[in-house]
Coordinates of C-alpha atoms in Angstrom, one line a residue:
Chain A
M233 CA -5.0 -41.2 14.3
S234 CA -2.5 -39.8 11.6
A235 CA -4.0 -36.9 10.1
P236 CA -2.5 -35.7 6.9
S237 CA -0.3 -32.8 6.7
T238 CA -2.9 -30.3 5.3
G239 CA -3.8 -26.7 6.2
G240 CA -0.7 -24.7 7.5
A241 CA 1.4 -23.5 10.2
S242 CA -0.3 -21.8 13.2
R243 CA 1.1 -18.5 12.0
D244 CA -0.9 -18.9 8.7
G245 CA -4.3 -19.3 10.8
Y246 CA -3.3 -15.9 12.7
G247 CA -2.8 -14.0 9.3
K248 CA -6.2 -15.5 8.1
A249 CA -7.9 -14.4 11.5
L250 CA -6.7 -10.8 10.9
L251 CA -8.5 -10.7 7.4
N252 CA -11.7 -12.2 9.0
I253 CA -12.0 -9.4 11.7
A254 CA -11.0 -6.9 9.4
D255 CA -14.5 -5.5 8.9
D256 CA -14.3 -4.2 12.4
P257 CA -12.8 -0.6 12.0
R258 CA -11.2 -0.8 15.6
V259 CA -8.8 -3.5 14.1
V260 CA -5.2 -2.0 13.4
V261 CA -2.4 -4.3 12.6
I262 CA 1.3 -3.4 13.8
E263 CA 4.3 -4.7 12.1
A264 CA 8.2 -4.7 13.1
D265 CA 9.5 -5.6 9.6
L266 CA 8.4 -9.3 10.0
G267 CA 5.0 -9.3 8.8
K268 CA 5.7 -11.6 5.9
S269 CA 7.0 -14.3 8.5
T270 CA 4.3 -13.8 11.2
K271 CA 1.5 -13.5 8.1
S272 CA -0.1 -10.2 9.2
C273 CA 1.3 -9.1 5.6
L274 CA -2.1 -10.6 4.3
F275 CA -4.0 -7.9 6.2
R276 CA -1.5 -5.3 5.1
E277 CA -2.0 -6.4 1.4
K278 CA -6.0 -5.4 1.8
Y279 CA -5.8 -2.8 4.4
P280 CA -2.7 -0.7 4.1
E281 CA -4.3 2.3 5.7
R282 CA -5.0 0.2 9.0
T283 CA -1.6 -1.4 8.9
V284 CA 1.3 0.6 10.8
S285 CA 5.0 -0.4 9.9
L286 CA 7.4 0.4 12.7
G287 CA 10.5 -1.1 11.4
I288 CA 12.9 -3.2 13.5
A289 CA 11.8 -1.6 16.7
E290 CA 9.8 -3.8 18.9
Q291 CA 10.0 -1.6 22.2
N292 CA 8.4 1.1 20.2
M293 CA 5.8 -1.2 18.5
V294 CA 4.5 -2.3 21.9
L295 CA 3.8 1.4 23.2
V296 CA 2.5 2.4 19.9
A297 CA 0.1 -0.5 20.4
A298 CA -0.8 0.7 24.0
G299 CA -1.5 4.3 22.7
L300 CA -3.6 3.2 20.0
A301 CA -5.6 0.9 22.6
S302 CA -6.0 3.9 24.7
C303 CA -8.1 5.5 22.0
G304 CA -10.4 2.6 21.5
K305 CA -8.4 0.7 18.9
V306 CA -7.8 -3.1 19.0
P307 CA -4.3 -3.3 18.0
F308 CA -2.6 -6.5 16.8
A309 CA 1.0 -6.6 16.8
S310 CA 3.3 -9.2 15.7
T311 CA 7.0 -10.2 15.3
F312 CA 9.0 -13.4 16.3
A313 CA 8.2 -14.7 19.6
I314 CA 12.0 -14.1 20.6
F315 CA 11.8 -10.4 19.5
T316 CA 8.7 -9.8 21.6
E317 CA 11.0 -10.6 24.5
R318 CA 13.2 -7.6 23.8
A319 CA 9.9 -5.6 24.8
F320 CA 9.1 -7.5 28.0
E321 CA 9.1 -4.4 30.1
Q322 CA 7.2 -2.6 27.7
V323 CA 4.7 -5.0 27.7
R324 CA 4.6 -5.3 31.6
N325 CA 4.8 -1.6 32.2
G326 CA 3.3 0.2 29.1
L327 CA 0.5 -2.1 28.1
A328 CA -0.8 -4.6 30.8
R329 CA 0.0 -2.5 33.8
P330 CA -2.6 0.2 32.8
G331 CA -5.1 -2.4 31.9
L332 CA -4.9 -1.6 28.0
V333 CA -5.9 -4.0 25.8
A334 CA -3.6 -5.0 22.8
H335 CA -2.8 -8.4 21.3
I336 CA 0.8 -9.4 20.8
C337 CA 1.7 -12.3 18.6
G338 CA 5.1 -14.1 18.5
S339 CA 5.7 -16.4 15.6
H340 CA 8.5 -18.7 15.2
G341 CA 8.2 -19.9 18.9
G342 CA 10.1 -23.1 19.9
I343 CA 13.1 -25.0 19.3
H344 CA 11.2 -26.7 16.4
T345 CA 11.9 -23.2 14.6
G346 CA 14.9 -24.9 13.3
T347 CA 17.9 -23.9 11.1
D348 CA 17.9 -20.4 12.0
G349 CA 19.5 -21.8 15.2
S350 CA 19.2 -20.9 18.8
S351 CA 19.0 -17.1 18.8
A352 CA 15.7 -17.4 17.0
Q353 CA 14.1 -20.3 19.0
S354 CA 12.2 -18.7 22.1
I355 CA 11.6 -21.4 24.7
E356 CA 10.8 -18.8 27.5
D357 CA 8.1 -16.8 25.9
L358 CA 5.2 -18.5 27.5
A359 CA 6.9 -18.4 30.9
L360 CA 7.6 -14.6 30.7
Y361 CA 4.0 -13.4 29.8
R362 CA 2.6 -15.9 32.3
T363 CA 3.8 -13.7 35.0
I364 CA 2.4 -10.4 33.9
P365 CA -1.1 -9.6 35.5
N366 CA -3.8 -8.7 33.1
M367 CA -2.4 -11.0 30.4
T368 CA -3.7 -14.0 28.8
V369 CA -1.3 -16.5 27.2
L370 CA -2.2 -18.8 24.1
H371 CA -0.5 -21.2 22.1
P372 CA -2.9 -22.9 19.4
S373 CA -1.8 -26.2 17.8
D374 CA -2.8 -25.7 14.3
D375 CA -3.8 -23.1 11.8
L376 CA -7.6 -23.6 12.4
S377 CA -7.4 -23.2 15.9
A378 CA -5.1 -20.1 15.6
T379 CA -7.6 -18.5 13.5
E380 CA -10.5 -19.2 15.9
L381 CA -8.6 -18.0 19.2
T382 CA -7.3 -14.9 17.3
Q383 CA -10.8 -14.0 16.2
Q384 CA -12.0 -14.4 19.8
L385 CA -9.5 -11.8 20.9
L386 CA -11.3 -9.1 19.0
D387 CA -13.8 -8.5 21.9
Y388 CA -11.5 -9.8 24.7
H389 CA -11.2 -7.9 28.1
E390 CA -7.4 -8.0 28.5
S391 CA -4.1 -7.9 26.6
S392 CA -2.8 -11.3 25.1
Y393 CA 0.4 -12.9 24.0
T394 CA -0.1 -15.7 21.4
R395 CA 2.6 -17.9 20.2
T396 CA 2.5 -19.0 16.9
A397 CA 4.8 -21.7 15.2
R398 CA 6.8 -21.5 11.9
N399 CA 6.1 -24.8 10.5
K400 CA 3.3 -26.7 9.2
T401 CA 1.9 -29.2 11.2
P402 CA -1.0 -31.7 10.7
R403 CA -4.5 -30.4 11.5
I404 CA -6.0 -31.4 14.8
Y405 CA -9.2 -29.7 14.2
T406 CA -11.8 -29.4 11.3
E407 CA -13.6 -26.5 10.2
K408 CA -16.6 -27.6 12.2
T409 CA -14.7 -28.9 15.5
V410 CA -12.6 -25.9 15.8
K411 CA -15.7 -23.8 16.6
S412 CA -16.1 -25.4 19.9
L413 CA -12.9 -23.6 21.2
Q414 CA -12.9 -21.2 23.9
I415 CA -10.2 -19.0 25.2
G416 CA -9.5 -20.5 28.9
K417 CA -11.1 -23.8 28.3
G418 CA -8.7 -26.7 27.4
T419 CA -10.1 -29.1 24.5
I420 CA -10.5 -32.7 25.1
L421 CA -9.3 -34.4 22.0
S422 CA -9.0 -38.1 23.2
E423 CA -10.6 -39.7 26.4
G424 CA -9.0 -42.5 28.4
D425 CA -8.8 -43.4 32.1
S426 CA -5.2 -44.1 32.9
V427 CA -3.1 -40.9 32.1
A428 CA -3.9 -37.7 30.9
I429 CA -1.4 -35.9 28.3
I430 CA -1.7 -32.2 28.4
A431 CA 0.1 -30.7 25.1
I432 CA 0.5 -27.5 23.4
G433 CA 1.4 -26.3 20.0
V434 CA 3.2 -28.5 17.8
M435 CA 3.3 -31.1 20.5
V436 CA -0.4 -31.8 20.6
H437 CA -0.1 -33.8 17.4
K438 CA 2.5 -35.9 18.8
A439 CA 0.6 -36.5 21.9
L440 CA -2.3 -37.7 19.7
M441 CA 0.2 -40.1 18.0
A442 CA 1.6 -41.3 21.3
A443 CA -2.0 -42.0 22.7
E444 CA -2.9 -44.1 19.5
N445 CA 0.4 -46.3 20.0
L446 CA -0.4 -46.7 23.5
R447 CA -4.0 -47.8 23.0
K448 CA -2.6 -50.6 21.2
E449 CA -0.9 -51.6 24.4
G450 CA -4.0 -51.3 26.3
I451 CA -3.2 -48.1 27.9
N452 CA -6.0 -45.5 27.3
V453 CA -5.0 -41.9 27.8
T454 CA -6.8 -38.6 27.7
V455 CA -5.4 -36.0 25.4
I456 CA -5.9 -32.3 26.0
D457 CA -5.0 -29.4 23.8
M458 CA -4.4 -26.7 26.6
H459 CA -4.1 -23.8 24.0
T460 CA -4.9 -21.2 26.8
I461 CA -1.9 -21.4 29.2
K462 CA -3.1 -18.7 31.4
P463 CA -5.8 -18.5 32.7
I464 CA -5.2 -22.3 32.9
D465 CA -8.5 -24.4 32.9
T466 CA -8.4 -25.5 36.6
E467 CA -11.7 -27.1 36.2
L468 CA -10.4 -29.5 33.7
L469 CA -7.4 -29.9 35.7
D470 CA -9.3 -30.9 38.6
D471 CA -11.5 -33.3 36.6
L472 CA -8.4 -34.9 35.3
A473 CA -6.7 -35.3 38.7
N474 CA -9.7 -36.9 39.9
N475 CA -10.0 -39.4 37.3
V476 CA -6.5 -40.4 36.2
Q477 CA -3.2 -41.9 37.9
G478 CA -1.1 -39.1 36.6
I479 CA -0.4 -36.4 34.2
V480 CA 2.2 -35.8 31.5
T481 CA 2.7 -32.3 30.1
V482 CA 4.2 -31.6 26.7
E483 CA 5.5 -28.5 25.2
D484 CA 8.3 -27.1 22.9
H485 CA 9.2 -24.7 25.6
S486 CA 11.4 -24.7 28.7
I487 CA 10.4 -26.9 31.3
I488 CA 10.9 -24.0 33.5
G489 CA 7.8 -21.8 33.7
G490 CA 5.4 -23.0 31.0
L491 CA 2.8 -25.5 30.4
G492 CA 4.3 -28.0 32.8
S493 CA 4.7 -25.5 35.5
A494 CA 1.5 -24.0 35.2
V495 CA -0.2 -27.3 35.7
S496 CA 2.0 -28.3 38.4
E497 CA 1.3 -25.0 40.4
Y498 CA -2.2 -25.5 40.5
L499 CA -2.4 -29.4 41.1
S500 CA 0.5 -29.3 43.8
E501 CA -1.7 -27.1 45.9
N502 CA -5.1 -27.9 45.0
N503 CA -5.3 -31.5 43.9
P504 CA -2.0 -33.1 44.4
T505 CA -1.3 -35.4 41.3
R506 CA 1.9 -36.7 39.9
V507 CA 2.9 -34.8 36.9
V508 CA 5.7 -35.6 34.4
K509 CA 7.1 -32.8 32.7
I510 CA 8.2 -33.1 28.9
G511 CA 9.8 -29.9 27.3
V512 CA 13.2 -28.5 26.8
D513 CA 15.5 -29.0 29.3
D514 CA 17.2 -25.9 30.9
R515 CA 19.2 -25.6 27.6
F516 CA 19.6 -23.6 24.6
G517 CA 18.9 -24.9 20.9
E518 CA 21.1 -25.0 17.9
S519 CA 20.9 -25.1 14.1
G520 CA 19.1 -28.2 12.6
G521 CA 16.1 -29.6 11.0
S522 CA 12.8 -29.1 13.1
E523 CA 12.3 -33.0 13.7
E524 CA 16.0 -33.4 14.5
L525 CA 15.9 -30.8 17.0
L526 CA 12.9 -32.0 18.8
E527 CA 14.6 -35.1 18.8
L528 CA 17.7 -33.7 20.5
V529 CA 15.9 -32.3 23.2
G530 CA 13.6 -35.3 23.6
L531 CA 10.4 -34.1 22.5
T532 CA 9.4 -37.1 20.7
I533 CA 6.2 -39.5 20.6
E534 CA 8.7 -42.2 22.1
S535 CA 9.2 -39.9 25.2
I536 CA 5.6 -39.3 25.6
E537 CA 4.9 -42.7 25.6
S538 CA 7.7 -43.8 28.2
A539 CA 6.4 -41.0 30.5
V540 CA 2.9 -42.4 30.3
R541 CA 4.2 -45.9 31.1
S542 CA 6.2 -44.6 34.0
I543 CA 3.0 -43.5 35.7
V544 CA 1.2 -46.5 34.7
E545 CA 4.0 -48.7 36.2
L546 CA 4.3 -47.2 39.4
Chain B
M276 CA -12.2 23.6 28.6
E277 CA -11.3 25.4 25.5
A278 CA -7.8 26.9 25.5
S279 CA -7.8 30.3 26.7
N280 CA -5.8 33.2 26.5
P281 CA -4.4 34.0 30.2
S282 CA -2.1 36.9 30.6
I283 CA 1.7 35.9 31.2
E284 CA 1.4 37.3 34.6
S285 CA -1.4 34.9 35.5
L286 CA 0.4 32.1 34.2
E287 CA 3.4 33.0 36.2
Q288 CA 1.4 33.3 39.4
T289 CA -0.4 29.8 38.6
A290 CA 3.4 28.3 38.4
N291 CA 4.3 30.0 41.6
E292 CA 1.3 28.1 43.3
C293 CA 2.1 24.7 41.6
R294 CA 5.6 25.0 42.9
K295 CA 4.4 25.6 46.6
S296 CA 2.3 22.8 46.0
I297 CA 5.0 20.5 44.4
I298 CA 7.3 21.1 47.4
Q299 CA 4.5 20.6 50.0
M300 CA 3.3 17.3 48.5
I301 CA 6.9 16.0 48.4
H302 CA 7.6 17.0 51.9
K303 CA 4.3 15.4 53.3
A304 CA 5.0 12.0 51.3
G305 CA 8.8 12.3 52.5
A306 CA 9.9 11.2 48.9
G307 CA 9.5 12.3 45.2
H308 CA 11.3 14.1 42.7
P309 CA 11.3 18.1 43.3
G310 CA 14.2 19.1 40.8
G311 CA 12.5 17.8 37.6
S312 CA 9.0 18.8 38.7
L313 CA 10.4 22.4 39.3
S314 CA 12.1 22.5 36.0
A315 CA 9.0 21.4 34.1
I316 CA 6.4 23.2 35.7
D317 CA 6.4 26.5 33.8
I318 CA 5.9 24.5 30.7
L319 CA 3.1 22.5 32.1
V320 CA 1.3 25.7 33.3
A321 CA 1.7 27.3 29.9
L322 CA 0.5 24.2 28.0
Y323 CA -2.6 23.6 30.0
G324 CA -3.3 27.3 30.2
T325 CA -3.1 28.0 26.6
Q326 CA -3.2 25.1 24.5
M327 CA -5.0 21.7 26.0
N328 CA -8.5 21.1 24.9
F329 CA -10.1 19.2 27.9
D330 CA -13.3 19.0 29.7
V331 CA -12.8 18.3 33.2
N332 CA -16.4 16.9 33.5
D333 CA -16.0 14.3 30.6
R334 CA -12.1 13.5 31.2
N335 CA -12.4 10.5 28.7
S336 CA -13.6 12.5 25.8
P337 CA -12.3 10.9 22.7
T338 CA -11.5 14.3 21.4
R339 CA -9.6 15.8 24.2
D340 CA -6.0 16.7 23.8
R341 CA -3.6 14.2 25.1
F342 CA -0.8 15.1 27.6
I343 CA 1.8 12.3 27.9
M344 CA 4.3 12.9 31.0
S345 CA 7.0 10.5 29.8
K346 CA 9.3 11.5 32.6
G347 CA 6.8 10.2 35.0
H348 CA 8.8 10.8 38.2
A349 CA 7.8 14.6 37.6
S350 CA 4.4 13.5 39.0
P351 CA 4.2 16.3 41.6
A352 CA 4.1 18.8 38.6
V353 CA 1.4 16.8 36.9
Y354 CA -0.7 16.7 40.0
S355 CA -0.2 20.3 40.8
I356 CA -1.6 21.3 37.4
L357 CA -4.5 18.9 37.4
H358 CA -5.3 20.1 40.9
Q359 CA -5.2 23.8 39.5
H360 CA -7.7 22.7 36.6
G361 CA -10.1 20.8 39.0
F362 CA -9.2 17.4 37.9
I363 CA -8.2 16.3 41.5
Q364 CA -8.4 17.8 45.0
Q365 CA -6.1 19.1 47.5
S366 CA -6.8 15.9 49.7
D367 CA -5.5 13.8 46.7
L368 CA -2.4 15.8 46.8
D369 CA -2.2 15.2 50.4
G370 CA -2.1 11.6 49.9
F371 CA 0.8 11.6 47.3
R372 CA 2.6 8.3 47.5
T373 CA 0.3 6.8 50.2
L374 CA -1.3 3.4 50.0
G375 CA -4.5 3.7 48.0
S376 CA -3.9 7.4 46.9
V377 CA -4.8 8.4 43.4
C378 CA -1.6 10.2 43.4
Q379 CA 0.9 7.3 42.9
G380 CA 4.6 8.0 42.9
H381 CA 4.8 7.9 39.2
V382 CA 1.8 9.2 37.0
D383 CA -0.7 6.4 36.2
M384 CA -3.7 6.7 34.0
K385 CA -5.2 3.8 35.9
W386 CA -5.2 5.7 39.2
T387 CA -5.6 9.6 38.2
N388 CA -8.2 11.6 37.0
G389 CA -6.9 13.5 33.8
V390 CA -3.9 11.4 33.2
D391 CA -3.4 9.8 29.8
F392 CA -0.3 7.8 30.3
S393 CA 1.2 5.4 33.0
A394 CA 4.7 6.3 33.0
G395 CA 7.7 5.6 35.5
S396 CA 10.0 3.4 33.2
L397 CA 11.6 6.0 31.2
G398 CA 11.6 6.1 27.3
M399 CA 8.2 4.9 26.6
G400 CA 6.1 7.8 26.4
L401 CA 6.8 9.1 22.9
S402 CA 6.1 5.6 21.3
F403 CA 2.7 5.9 23.2
G404 CA 2.0 9.4 21.9
I405 CA 2.6 7.9 18.4
G406 CA -0.3 5.6 19.1
T407 CA -2.7 8.2 20.1
A408 CA -1.5 10.5 17.2
L409 CA -2.1 7.7 14.8
A410 CA -5.4 6.8 16.2
A411 CA -6.5 10.6 15.8
R412 CA -5.6 10.2 12.2
L413 CA -7.3 7.0 11.7
D414 CA -10.6 8.6 13.2
N415 CA -10.3 11.7 11.5
R416 CA -10.1 13.6 14.9
S417 CA -8.1 17.0 15.4
Y418 CA -6.9 16.5 18.8
Q419 CA -3.3 17.2 19.6
T420 CA -0.7 15.0 21.6
W421 CA 1.8 16.6 23.5
V422 CA 4.7 14.6 25.0
M423 CA 7.2 15.7 27.7
L424 CA 10.7 14.1 28.0
G425 CA 13.5 14.6 30.1
D426 CA 16.8 15.1 28.8
G427 CA 18.3 12.0 30.7
E428 CA 15.5 10.2 29.1
T429 CA 16.7 10.6 25.6
Q430 CA 19.5 8.0 26.5
E431 CA 17.0 5.3 26.1
G432 CA 17.3 3.9 22.6
Q433 CA 13.4 3.7 22.4
I434 CA 13.1 7.4 22.1
W435 CA 15.0 7.2 18.9
E436 CA 13.1 4.5 17.4
A437 CA 10.1 6.7 18.0
M438 CA 11.6 9.8 16.6
M439 CA 12.2 8.0 13.5
A440 CA 8.7 6.5 13.5
A441 CA 7.1 9.7 14.1
N442 CA 8.9 11.5 11.0
Y443 CA 8.1 8.5 8.8
H444 CA 4.5 8.5 9.7
E445 CA 4.4 12.4 9.3
L446 CA 2.5 13.1 12.5
N447 CA 2.2 16.6 12.7
N448 CA -0.3 16.4 15.4
L449 CA 2.5 15.2 17.8
H450 CA 4.3 17.6 19.7
V451 CA 7.6 17.2 22.1
I452 CA 8.7 19.0 24.6
V453 CA 12.1 18.1 26.2
D454 CA 12.9 19.3 29.6
R455 CA 16.6 20.0 29.2
N456 CA 17.4 20.5 33.0
R457 CA 20.9 18.8 32.6
I458 CA 20.7 16.7 35.6
Q459 CA 19.6 13.0 36.0
N460 CA 19.5 10.8 38.9
D461 CA 23.1 10.0 39.7
D462 CA 24.7 13.2 38.6
F463 CA 25.0 15.9 35.8
V464 CA 23.9 14.5 32.3
N465 CA 27.1 15.3 31.0
V466 CA 29.0 13.3 33.6
Q467 CA 26.7 10.3 33.3
M468 CA 26.2 10.3 29.3
E469 CA 26.2 13.6 27.7
V470 CA 23.2 13.9 25.3
G471 CA 24.8 16.8 23.4
D472 CA 23.0 18.9 20.9
L473 CA 19.7 17.5 21.3
A474 CA 18.0 20.1 18.8
S475 CA 20.4 18.9 16.0
K476 CA 19.8 15.3 16.9
I477 CA 16.2 15.6 16.5
K478 CA 16.3 17.7 13.5
S479 CA 18.3 15.0 11.7
F480 CA 15.4 12.5 12.5
G481 CA 13.3 14.9 10.1
W482 CA 11.6 17.0 13.2
E483 CA 11.2 20.7 13.2
V484 CA 13.0 22.0 16.4
K485 CA 12.8 25.0 18.4
E486 CA 15.0 25.7 21.4
I487 CA 13.7 28.0 24.1
D488 CA 14.2 29.2 27.6
G489 CA 12.1 27.0 29.5
H490 CA 11.4 29.3 32.3
N491 CA 10.4 32.4 30.3
M492 CA 6.5 32.1 30.0
E493 CA 6.2 34.4 26.8
E494 CA 8.9 32.2 24.9
I495 CA 7.1 29.0 26.1
T496 CA 3.5 30.1 25.0
E497 CA 4.9 31.2 21.7
A498 CA 6.8 28.1 21.1
L499 CA 3.7 25.9 22.0
Q500 CA 1.8 27.8 19.3
W501 CA 4.6 27.4 16.8
S502 CA 4.4 23.6 17.5
L503 CA 0.8 23.5 17.1
N504 CA 1.0 25.2 13.4
S505 CA 4.1 23.0 12.4
T506 CA 3.4 21.1 9.4
R507 CA 5.7 18.2 10.5
P508 CA 6.4 16.4 13.9
S509 CA 7.7 19.1 16.2
A510 CA 9.7 19.5 19.3
I511 CA 10.7 22.2 21.5
V512 CA 13.8 21.9 23.5
A513 CA 13.4 23.8 26.7
H514 CA 16.6 24.9 28.5
T515 CA 15.7 24.7 32.1
V516 CA 17.0 24.8 35.6
K517 CA 16.5 21.8 37.7
G518 CA 14.9 22.6 40.9
K519 CA 14.0 26.2 39.5
G520 CA 12.5 28.7 42.1
V521 CA 14.1 27.2 45.2
S522 CA 17.8 28.5 45.5
F523 CA 19.2 25.4 47.3
M524 CA 17.4 22.9 44.8
E525 CA 18.8 24.7 41.9
D526 CA 21.3 23.0 39.7
N527 CA 21.8 20.6 42.5
P528 CA 21.8 17.0 41.4
S529 CA 21.0 15.8 45.2
F530 CA 17.5 17.2 44.7
H531 CA 16.8 14.9 41.8
G532 CA 14.8 12.6 44.1
K533 CA 15.0 13.8 47.6
A534 CA 12.4 15.4 49.7
P535 CA 13.0 18.7 51.6
N536 CA 13.1 18.3 55.4
D537 CA 10.9 20.5 57.7
T538 CA 13.8 23.3 57.9
E539 CA 14.1 23.1 54.0
L540 CA 10.3 23.1 53.5
I541 CA 9.9 26.5 55.3
Q542 CA 13.0 28.0 53.6
A543 CA 11.4 26.9 50.0
L544 CA 7.9 28.2 50.8
E545 CA 9.5 31.6 52.0
E546 CA 11.5 31.8 48.7
L547 CA 8.3 31.1 46.8
S548 CA 6.0 33.5 48.7

């Protein structure tokens, strides 16, 4: 399954979703200078009166969102994933702790962000936000799913952090299949009985490619798009654990605290299963092309295949 | 409640009752922040007595005025004034800082009837106030947002991010009061990190600013009215005395965050009676 590179980056999907929900007067979009990058600029062009520009000031941005939320607005605030981290304590203390509902989007997440170098490559955002009570953590795999999941946040019950990606990746969904996505429920993209690959973001397509190659070897794997990292779909994890020999998690994120950790935390206590984690080892990135960087840190189709084989051959 | 017009004497009397309340609840809890509560209380009494529009029976009314206590450790001051206006009961004050109490260590909108902001980490309240002020504008509502900052708190960079943003968005429905009591946790502000001429600094961010004696009830009530009528975001820098009203706490850094012992309680209450 080698989908053509159509559609766009998940950040494009985020921008489109803001337009799709703009009819709801509660929606307010907040920017910290990077609207052109996060794609909230699409909303700004059409609804300047409901777009709040705050300049390069992320800490202020999060609390302005909280204040608006306390008055019944549904704020969508975005900047680069890495810069949301500057306001981590504001998200924790000012937004989630009082139980207010606003949605933070961090674009340009992951090492594949590329030539800007390590300062712009957030590989810890998912881990950070996962530790905060009253927070949902999302990372869609293509533009269509980013649109769908963002739209579902409109009437969502708690604050959220969504990581989107800078680069265009092949579409995982179609306009029709994407409608079945649901926050909190992992999506089964392919079914097999030997190993399950659970992937997020830009790695979902690589997981599907690996599955295709492995099938030729007679290894049938399940592939999951776990777009909701928190709350993690424990029902699905139990199902997988009961039916496969092991699980491989794949993420453009530190192996500490992200998807692999979330899966392991649940299974180690509830349904002990071998989990092999593929992610960014405890290290920073550097400048380079997206694919070069993914290769540098071992986020490749080949490494996914090897991990699956290592489980099958046990 | 519609804002009323109580006499200066009755406001001063209320402030005295609040001071007793503050000392008692901190003594009972064995912890809390008397200094910054006593420096702020005259301003809170004037604000709630003469400006704030609220309905104690409809505390979540979207049209209510907002008060945001950004220096959230001055929670006893907030609880004492909310008690005076019927939002919370004496038994709530008695539970200050105990497990399950609506009177949490730092003011928290999730726990306390009448509290509009969850504070405790300094530097965040003014930004939150920008949010409530922007929402008022979006909804064509005339409610006002009042934010109290500590002077030490202005060492936080986020305060100045917010000062810049409030001016840019021309929020004349946003009002700041700085409790300039010159003492922070460890020592005097000018020892830790002098914040200097706050009035000039805030003015340079495009705000209208007035300086007052934060314990002169007449000056306070006049300044609040001035702020309400301002056509720009406006700030009152209120020069205050930390621990005001209790001799051994006044201007004494050690009572920033320390409860009075039994003997000190008796002395404090004698001085306030």
